[in-house]
Amino acid sequence: MDKIKKVREILSEKDLDAVLVMSAHNRRYLSDFTGSAGSVIVTQDEAILVSDFRYKAQGQEQAKNLDFVLQKGGHLPFVIELLEGKGIKKLGFEGHLTTYNTYAELDKSFELTPLTAEIEKIRMVKSDDEVAVIQKACDIADETYEHILTFVKAGMTELDVKNELERKMRELGASGASFDIIVASGARGALPHGVASDKVIEDGDMVTLDFGALYNGYISDITRTFAVGKPSDEMKKVYDVVLESQLLALEKIKPGMKASEADAVSRDVIASHGYGENFGHSLGHGIGLEVHEGPGIASSVDTIIEEGMCITIEPGIYIDGVGGVRIEDDCLVTKDGLKRLTNSSKELFIL
């Protein structure tokens, strides 16, 4: 199993006897176990899922490549006893995700080494199976966007639109939205994370939708901006600039580039049109089990973009008191460049 093999490489590199993984997303990634409680333990010789009676059958069925151990009593005391029984001395743990109380208990028994995002680094490059699930989540988002263009009308609230987006995604097979849906209309479009409110959508408003489907544990994340009624000339210009910058990034970003270099491709276009100060967030981020995973595609990040990563490309321009535009696609990094996983039209629709 490649995932476990990569964790064992961490054991060797850091001279550890075992790695303990307790966080939900990393636990699921390593074990395929979808239950809400448990830990994964990896040594050079064993890979173990520990969980309680509620998940005995589920854990044994899902975690086919791990040995299932049924806990007795409290989870953390049982895990500590199990590790001690195996002679574990040097233990790697998720330093950035572990509570202080858990750390304090582990520290009584083991020589601890924090693994800050080490498992997440393994998660950055997706398997073919993961890409297939993400593609399905993207397909659901695309079909939902096509539907919502027939639904939105002036006089509706942003919450009306949010609720319809989520309803449609569930109808198409999603277990829900992958994050709190953003619907930002009119001047609220200047809020990059303007989650849906009770604001009424008015004639002439630009409307930004940022949403995604949760499907079999994996997510999609798409943003489109359209107009309800005739938009202002200024906002049409802003739309054209954002689209130009996004299309160039989709064309130019390739494996081997630093994330900071990828960010600059799009950012330089926006700055050349005089809107540099109005693009205040990063160009994108990784997606997978979480809506924001590594790598960050940002000016401050030097991570090398690799084949098999799934990333978003989402430039935006936000003008306080006026509105904003963002256009976002999910993409797979291939040996030749970016392959779009979301394929909704980026035409400026005027409803």
PDB file of C-alpha atoms in Angstrom, residues 157-159 161-162 165 181-185 188 194-197 201 207-210:
ATOM      1  CA  THR A 157     -32.482  36.440  -1.461  1.00  0.00           C
ATOM      2  CA  GLU A 158     -28.962  35.076  -1.460  1.00  0.00           C
ATOM      3  CA  LEU A 159     -30.176  32.419   0.997  1.00  0.00           C
ATOM      4  CA  VAL A 161     -30.022  30.676  -4.022  1.00  0.00           C
ATOM      5  CA  LYS A 162     -27.824  28.901  -1.486  1.00  0.00           C
ATOM      6  CA  LEU A 165     -27.688  25.020  -4.829  1.00  0.00           C
ATOM      7  CA  ILE A 181     -21.851  28.251   0.294  1.00  0.00           C
ATOM      8  CA  ILE A 182     -20.919  31.787  -0.769  1.00  0.00           C
ATOM      9  CA  VAL A 183     -23.569  33.847  -2.552  1.00  0.00           C
ATOM     10  CA  ALA A 184     -22.469  37.483  -2.755  1.00  0.00           C
ATOM     11  CA  SER A 185     -24.517  39.933  -4.805  1.00  0.00           C
ATOM     12  CA  ARG A 188     -21.442  42.272  -1.181  1.00  0.00           C
ATOM     13  CA  GLY A 194     -19.416  36.625   1.680  1.00  0.00           C
ATOM     14  CA  VAL A 195     -21.511  33.615   2.730  1.00  0.00           C
ATOM     15  CA  ALA A 196     -25.157  33.788   1.695  1.00  0.00           C
ATOM     16  CA  SER A 197     -27.256  36.341   3.557  1.00  0.00           C
ATOM     17  CA  ILE A 201     -30.688  40.218  -5.311  1.00  0.00           C
ATOM     18  CA  VAL A 207     -23.661  37.656  -8.292  1.00  0.00           C
ATOM     19  CA  THR A 208     -20.716  35.507  -7.226  1.00  0.00           C
ATOM     20  CA  LEU A 209     -21.380  31.852  -6.348  1.00  0.00           C
ATOM     21  CA  ASP A 210     -18.653  29.836  -4.644  1.00  0.00           C
TER      22      ASP A 210
END
